[in-house]
Amino acid sequence: MKTVLTKTTYLEMRAPRQTDSSPPADARSAGFRVENWHPLEVARYRWLYNSVGGDWNWGDRNRMVEHELAAILADPLVEVHVLHVDEEPAGFAELDRRQPNEVELAYFGLFPAFIGRGLGKAFLEWTVNQAWTTTPDRVWLHTCDLDHPAALNNYLRAGFEIFDERMVEQIVE
């Protein structure tokens, strides 16, 4: 493991956008379906987490002590939504509602085999709409320059606005 300096961008949305949350026709024909996996055991969560984030140096949740991660996953205010395409897991989104009046999109992404098929935009729209169901004051997230090259632009196109940028040390493996 080593530490690298990365540009981390913090984004937020203060009001929901009026969007069509239905997936595009090609996604519907691919059997686009989202399922909430709760409760979720640590091993299954880490499989999702590493399947999506393995190419992008995601490691925070792998370095967590198992009982701490299990407590987060057991919290009813933490939602793990899994995208399925033709009944196969294709990605996941984690919404964290533990802070009053806000929702953090803690993790979001697709498995590598599903990137570039138009599913990310539809899944992000679905996720943002899901985040607004409890009418928070804001929905927010952060991304960094180690993430997928299209991540920041996808969040901006979805209606998020940058509220901060910082240089942050990240541990990479």
PDB file of C-alpha atoms in Angstrom:
ATOM      1  CA  MET A   1       0.000   0.000   0.000  1.00  0.00           C
ATOM      2  CA  LYS A   2       1.057   3.562  -0.647  1.00  0.00           C
ATOM      3  CA  THR A   3      -0.389   7.021  -0.191  1.00  0.00           C
ATOM      4  CA  VAL A   4      -1.044   9.330  -3.150  1.00  0.00           C
ATOM      5  CA  LEU A   5      -2.340  12.882  -3.289  1.00  0.00           C
ATOM      6  CA  THR A   6      -5.623  13.116  -5.196  1.00  0.00           C
ATOM      7  CA  LYS A   7      -8.027  15.880  -6.077  1.00  0.00           C
ATOM      8  CA  THR A   8     -11.300  15.125  -4.307  1.00  0.00           C
ATOM      9  CA  THR A   9     -14.423  16.892  -5.545  1.00  0.00           C
ATOM     10  CA  TYR A  10     -17.463  17.307  -3.310  1.00  0.00           C
ATOM     11  CA  LEU A  11     -20.829  17.695  -5.020  1.00  0.00           C
ATOM     12  CA  GLU A  12     -24.350  18.327  -3.825  1.00  0.00           C
ATOM     13  CA  MET A  13     -27.898  18.706  -5.016  1.00  0.00           C
ATOM     14  CA  ARG A  14     -30.202  20.988  -3.005  1.00  0.00           C
ATOM     15  CA  ALA A  15     -33.442  20.129  -4.795  1.00  0.00           C
ATOM     16  CA  PRO A  16     -34.574  17.167  -6.863  1.00  0.00           C
ATOM     17  CA  ARG A  17     -34.501  17.446 -10.618  1.00  0.00           C
ATOM     18  CA  GLN A  18     -37.544  16.566 -12.625  1.00  0.00           C
ATOM     19  CA  THR A  19     -36.297  13.612 -14.627  1.00  0.00           C
ATOM     20  CA  ASP A  20     -37.714  10.525 -16.192  1.00  0.00           C
ATOM     21  CA  SER A  21     -36.423   7.832 -13.854  1.00  0.00           C
ATOM     22  CA  SER A  22     -37.406   5.006 -16.153  1.00  0.00           C
ATOM     23  CA  PRO A  23     -34.419   3.351 -17.780  1.00  0.00           C
ATOM     24  CA  PRO A  24     -33.846   3.887 -21.504  1.00  0.00           C
ATOM     25  CA  ALA A  25     -35.361   1.341 -23.870  1.00  0.00           C
ATOM     26  CA  ASP A  26     -32.087  -0.538 -24.315  1.00  0.00           C
ATOM     27  CA  ALA A  27     -31.719  -0.825 -20.521  1.00  0.00           C
ATOM     28  CA  ARG A  28     -35.334  -2.010 -20.150  1.00  0.00           C
ATOM     29  CA  SER A  29     -34.766  -4.634 -22.820  1.00  0.00           C
ATOM     30  CA  ALA A  30     -31.691  -5.738 -20.857  1.00  0.00           C
ATOM     31  CA  GLY A  31     -33.865  -6.487 -17.816  1.00  0.00           C
ATOM     32  CA  PHE A  32     -32.907  -3.391 -15.752  1.00  0.00           C
ATOM     33  CA  ARG A  33     -34.043  -3.939 -12.162  1.00  0.00           C
ATOM     34  CA  VAL A  34     -32.896  -2.508  -8.818  1.00  0.00           C
ATOM     35  CA  GLU A  35     -33.161  -4.438  -5.568  1.00  0.00           C
ATOM     36  CA  ASN A  36     -32.484  -3.308  -1.979  1.00  0.00           C
ATOM     37  CA  TRP A  37     -30.123  -5.750  -0.273  1.00  0.00           C
ATOM     38  CA  HIS A  38     -30.905  -5.366   3.418  1.00  0.00           C
ATOM     39  CA  PRO A  39     -29.804  -6.920   5.626  1.00  0.00           C
ATOM     40  CA  LEU A  40     -26.466  -7.496   3.940  1.00  0.00           C
ATOM     41  CA  GLU A  41     -23.602  -9.526   5.324  1.00  0.00           C
ATOM     42  CA  VAL A  42     -20.064  -8.153   5.122  1.00  0.00           C
ATOM     43  CA  ALA A  43     -18.701 -10.762   2.708  1.00  0.00           C
ATOM     44  CA  ARG A  44     -21.467 -10.167   0.169  1.00  0.00           C
ATOM     45  CA  TYR A  45     -21.079  -6.390   0.515  1.00  0.00           C
ATOM     46  CA  ARG A  46     -17.315  -6.582  -0.006  1.00  0.00           C
ATOM     47  CA  TRP A  47     -17.908  -8.674  -3.120  1.00  0.00           C
ATOM     48  CA  LEU A  48     -20.111  -5.877  -4.525  1.00  0.00           C
ATOM     49  CA  TYR A  49     -17.680  -3.185  -3.367  1.00  0.00           C
ATOM     50  CA  ASN A  50     -14.622  -4.863  -4.903  1.00  0.00           C
ATOM     51  CA  SER A  51     -16.442  -5.852  -8.100  1.00  0.00           C
ATOM     52  CA  VAL A  52     -17.285  -2.200  -8.723  1.00  0.00           C
ATOM     53  CA  GLY A  53     -14.337  -0.412  -7.142  1.00  0.00           C
ATOM     54  CA  GLY A  54     -11.479  -2.813  -7.755  1.00  0.00           C
ATOM     55  CA  ASP A  55     -10.260  -0.965 -10.848  1.00  0.00           C
ATOM     56  CA  TRP A  56     -10.605   2.431  -9.130  1.00  0.00           C
ATOM     57  CA  ASN A  57      -8.562   1.892  -5.960  1.00  0.00           C
ATOM     58  CA  TRP A  58     -11.542   1.661  -3.638  1.00  0.00           C
ATOM     59  CA  GLY A  59     -10.196   0.343  -0.372  1.00  0.00           C
ATOM     60  CA  ASP A  60     -11.751   2.170   2.593  1.00  0.00           C
ATOM     61  CA  ARG A  61     -14.324  -0.517   3.290  1.00  0.00           C
ATOM     62  CA  ASN A  62     -11.749  -3.300   2.926  1.00  0.00           C
ATOM     63  CA  ARG A  63      -9.628  -1.691   5.636  1.00  0.00           C
ATOM     64  CA  MET A  64     -12.569  -1.398   8.056  1.00  0.00           C
ATOM     65  CA  VAL A  65     -12.792  -3.822  10.939  1.00  0.00           C
ATOM     66  CA  GLU A  66     -15.501  -6.338  10.075  1.00  0.00           C
ATOM     67  CA  HIS A  67     -17.775  -5.602  13.056  1.00  0.00           C
ATOM     68  CA  GLU A  68     -17.697  -1.841  12.268  1.00  0.00           C
ATOM     69  CA  LEU A  69     -18.681  -2.452   8.655  1.00  0.00           C
ATOM     70  CA  ALA A  70     -21.350  -4.940   9.778  1.00  0.00           C
ATOM     71  CA  ALA A  71     -22.850  -2.258  12.056  1.00  0.00           C
ATOM     72  CA  ILE A  72     -23.044   0.207   9.146  1.00  0.00           C
ATOM     73  CA  LEU A  73     -24.659  -2.374   6.891  1.00  0.00           C
ATOM     74  CA  ALA A  74     -27.187  -3.332   9.573  1.00  0.00           C
ATOM     75  CA  ASP A  75     -28.265   0.271  10.101  1.00  0.00           C
ATOM     76  CA  PRO A  76     -31.743   0.790   8.592  1.00  0.00           C
ATOM     77  CA  LEU A  77     -30.633   4.280   7.476  1.00  0.00           C
ATOM     78  CA  VAL A  78     -28.000   2.779   5.162  1.00  0.00           C
ATOM     79  CA  GLU A  79     -29.372   1.380   1.921  1.00  0.00           C
ATOM     80  CA  VAL A  80     -27.500  -0.792  -0.559  1.00  0.00           C
ATOM     81  CA  HIS A  81     -29.335  -0.924  -3.878  1.00  0.00           C
ATOM     82  CA  VAL A  82     -28.104  -3.454  -6.410  1.00  0.00           C
ATOM     83  CA  LEU A  83     -28.655  -3.005 -10.128  1.00  0.00           C
ATOM     84  CA  HIS A  84     -29.519  -6.219 -11.933  1.00  0.00           C
ATOM     85  CA  VAL A  85     -29.411  -6.702 -15.671  1.00  0.00           C
ATOM     86  CA  ASP A  86     -31.045  -9.917 -16.860  1.00  0.00           C
ATOM     87  CA  GLU A  87     -31.033 -11.106 -13.230  1.00  0.00           C
ATOM     88  CA  GLU A  88     -27.255 -10.631 -12.948  1.00  0.00           C
ATOM     89  CA  PRO A  89     -25.817  -8.078 -10.488  1.00  0.00           C
ATOM     90  CA  ALA A  90     -24.395  -5.214 -12.547  1.00  0.00           C
ATOM     91  CA  GLY A  91     -23.577  -2.511  -9.998  1.00  0.00           C
ATOM     92  CA  PHE A  92     -24.615  -0.940  -6.726  1.00  0.00           C
ATOM     93  CA  ALA A  93     -25.403   2.326  -4.998  1.00  0.00           C
ATOM     94  CA  GLU A  94     -25.099   2.977  -1.287  1.00  0.00           C
ATOM     95  CA  LEU A  95     -27.255   5.715   0.231  1.00  0.00           C
ATOM     96  CA  ASP A  96     -26.413   6.856   3.742  1.00  0.00           C
ATOM     97  CA  ARG A  97     -29.262   8.649   5.538  1.00  0.00           C
ATOM     98  CA  ARG A  98     -27.669   8.684   9.026  1.00  0.00           C
ATOM     99  CA  GLN A  99     -27.081  12.445   9.070  1.00  0.00           C
ATOM    100  CA  PRO A 100     -30.314  14.385   9.669  1.00  0.00           C
ATOM    101  CA  ASN A 101     -31.743  16.165   6.603  1.00  0.00           C
ATOM    102  CA  GLU A 102     -29.179  14.857   4.148  1.00  0.00           C
ATOM    103  CA  VAL A 103     -28.390  11.799   2.104  1.00  0.00           C
ATOM    104  CA  GLU A 104     -24.884  10.851   1.096  1.00  0.00           C
ATOM    105  CA  LEU A 105     -24.412   8.828  -2.050  1.00  0.00           C
ATOM    106  CA  ALA A 106     -21.541   6.988  -0.388  1.00  0.00           C
ATOM    107  CA  TYR A 107     -20.719   4.565  -3.218  1.00  0.00           C
ATOM    108  CA  PHE A 108     -21.950   4.188  -6.757  1.00  0.00           C
ATOM    109  CA  GLY A 109     -20.768   2.246  -9.772  1.00  0.00           C
ATOM    110  CA  LEU A 110     -21.105  -0.570 -12.242  1.00  0.00           C
ATOM    111  CA  PHE A 111     -19.271  -3.856 -12.632  1.00  0.00           C
ATOM    112  CA  PRO A 112     -16.686  -3.515 -15.443  1.00  0.00           C
ATOM    113  CA  ALA A 113     -18.640  -5.733 -17.866  1.00  0.00           C
ATOM    114  CA  PHE A 114     -21.602  -3.330 -17.713  1.00  0.00           C
ATOM    115  CA  ILE A 115     -19.755  -0.036 -18.246  1.00  0.00           C
ATOM    116  CA  GLY A 116     -20.417   1.660 -21.581  1.00  0.00           C
ATOM    117  CA  ARG A 117     -23.872   0.185 -22.140  1.00  0.00           C
ATOM    118  CA  GLY A 118     -25.908   3.247 -21.110  1.00  0.00           C
ATOM    119  CA  LEU A 119     -26.860   1.748 -17.763  1.00  0.00           C
ATOM    120  CA  GLY A 120     -24.903   4.132 -15.536  1.00  0.00           C
ATOM    121  CA  LYS A 121     -26.965   7.199 -16.427  1.00  0.00           C
ATOM    122  CA  ALA A 122     -30.255   5.390 -15.827  1.00  0.00           C
ATOM    123  CA  PHE A 123     -29.028   3.827 -12.580  1.00  0.00           C
ATOM    124  CA  LEU A 124     -27.710   7.172 -11.324  1.00  0.00           C
ATOM    125  CA  GLU A 125     -31.063   8.844 -12.086  1.00  0.00           C
ATOM    126  CA  TRP A 126     -32.870   6.026 -10.269  1.00  0.00           C
ATOM    127  CA  THR A 127     -30.494   6.391  -7.295  1.00  0.00           C
ATOM    128  CA  VAL A 128     -30.887  10.165  -7.082  1.00  0.00           C
ATOM    129  CA  ASN A 129     -34.674   9.823  -7.204  1.00  0.00           C
ATOM    130  CA  GLN A 130     -34.465   7.211  -4.433  1.00  0.00           C
ATOM    131  CA  ALA A 131     -32.314   9.562  -2.336  1.00  0.00           C
ATOM    132  CA  TRP A 132     -34.990  12.278  -2.543  1.00  0.00           C
ATOM    133  CA  THR A 133     -37.811  10.013  -1.321  1.00  0.00           C
ATOM    134  CA  THR A 134     -37.274  11.177   2.275  1.00  0.00           C
ATOM    135  CA  THR A 135     -37.173  14.866   1.250  1.00  0.00           C
ATOM    136  CA  PRO A 136     -33.737  15.747   2.651  1.00  0.00           C
ATOM    137  CA  ASP A 137     -32.291  19.255   2.461  1.00  0.00           C
ATOM    138  CA  ARG A 138     -29.531  17.936   0.239  1.00  0.00           C
ATOM    139  CA  VAL A 139     -28.059  14.893  -1.472  1.00  0.00           C
ATOM    140  CA  TRP A 140     -24.292  14.875  -1.700  1.00  0.00           C
ATOM    141  CA  LEU A 141     -21.298  12.783  -2.699  1.00  0.00           C
ATOM    142  CA  HIS A 142     -17.611  13.002  -3.338  1.00  0.00           C
ATOM    143  CA  THR A 143     -15.400  11.597  -6.055  1.00  0.00           C
ATOM    144  CA  CYS A 144     -11.710  11.839  -6.793  1.00  0.00           C
ATOM    145  CA  ASP A 145      -9.378  11.693  -9.742  1.00  0.00           C
ATOM    146  CA  LEU A 146      -8.734   7.985  -9.076  1.00  0.00           C
ATOM    147  CA  ASP A 147     -12.374   7.213  -9.945  1.00  0.00           C
ATOM    148  CA  HIS A 148     -13.683   6.308 -13.408  1.00  0.00           C
ATOM    149  CA  PRO A 149     -12.745   9.133 -15.805  1.00  0.00           C
ATOM    150  CA  ALA A 150     -16.428   9.798 -16.590  1.00  0.00           C
ATOM    151  CA  ALA A 151     -17.594   9.860 -12.944  1.00  0.00           C
ATOM    152  CA  LEU A 152     -17.379  13.597 -12.300  1.00  0.00           C
ATOM    153  CA  ASN A 153     -19.071  14.540 -15.575  1.00  0.00           C
ATOM    154  CA  ASN A 154     -21.823  11.976 -14.960  1.00  0.00           C
ATOM    155  CA  TYR A 155     -22.560  13.509 -11.557  1.00  0.00           C
ATOM    156  CA  LEU A 156     -22.597  17.015 -13.035  1.00  0.00           C
ATOM    157  CA  ARG A 157     -24.956  15.922 -15.850  1.00  0.00           C
ATOM    158  CA  ALA A 158     -27.226  14.339 -13.241  1.00  0.00           C
ATOM    159  CA  GLY A 159     -27.663  17.755 -11.604  1.00  0.00           C
ATOM    160  CA  PHE A 160     -25.037  17.781  -8.856  1.00  0.00           C
ATOM    161  CA  GLU A 161     -23.012  20.955  -8.335  1.00  0.00           C
ATOM    162  CA  ILE A 162     -19.486  21.238  -6.980  1.00  0.00           C
ATOM    163  CA  PHE A 163     -19.299  22.802  -3.514  1.00  0.00           C
ATOM    164  CA  ASP A 164     -15.676  22.027  -2.622  1.00  0.00           C
ATOM    165  CA  GLU A 165     -12.450  20.621  -4.008  1.00  0.00           C
ATOM    166  CA  ARG A 166      -9.504  19.503  -1.908  1.00  0.00           C
ATOM    167  CA  MET A 167      -6.239  17.701  -2.301  1.00  0.00           C
ATOM    168  CA  VAL A 168      -6.547  14.586  -0.124  1.00  0.00           C
ATOM    169  CA  GLU A 169      -4.140  11.758   0.638  1.00  0.00           C
ATOM    170  CA  GLN A 170      -5.584   8.431  -0.477  1.00  0.00           C
ATOM    171  CA  ILE A 171      -4.264   4.974   0.314  1.00  0.00           C
ATOM    172  CA  VAL A 172      -3.935   2.830  -2.805  1.00  0.00           C
ATOM    173  CA  GLU A 173      -2.915  -0.775  -3.086  1.00  0.00           C
TER     174      GLU A 173
END
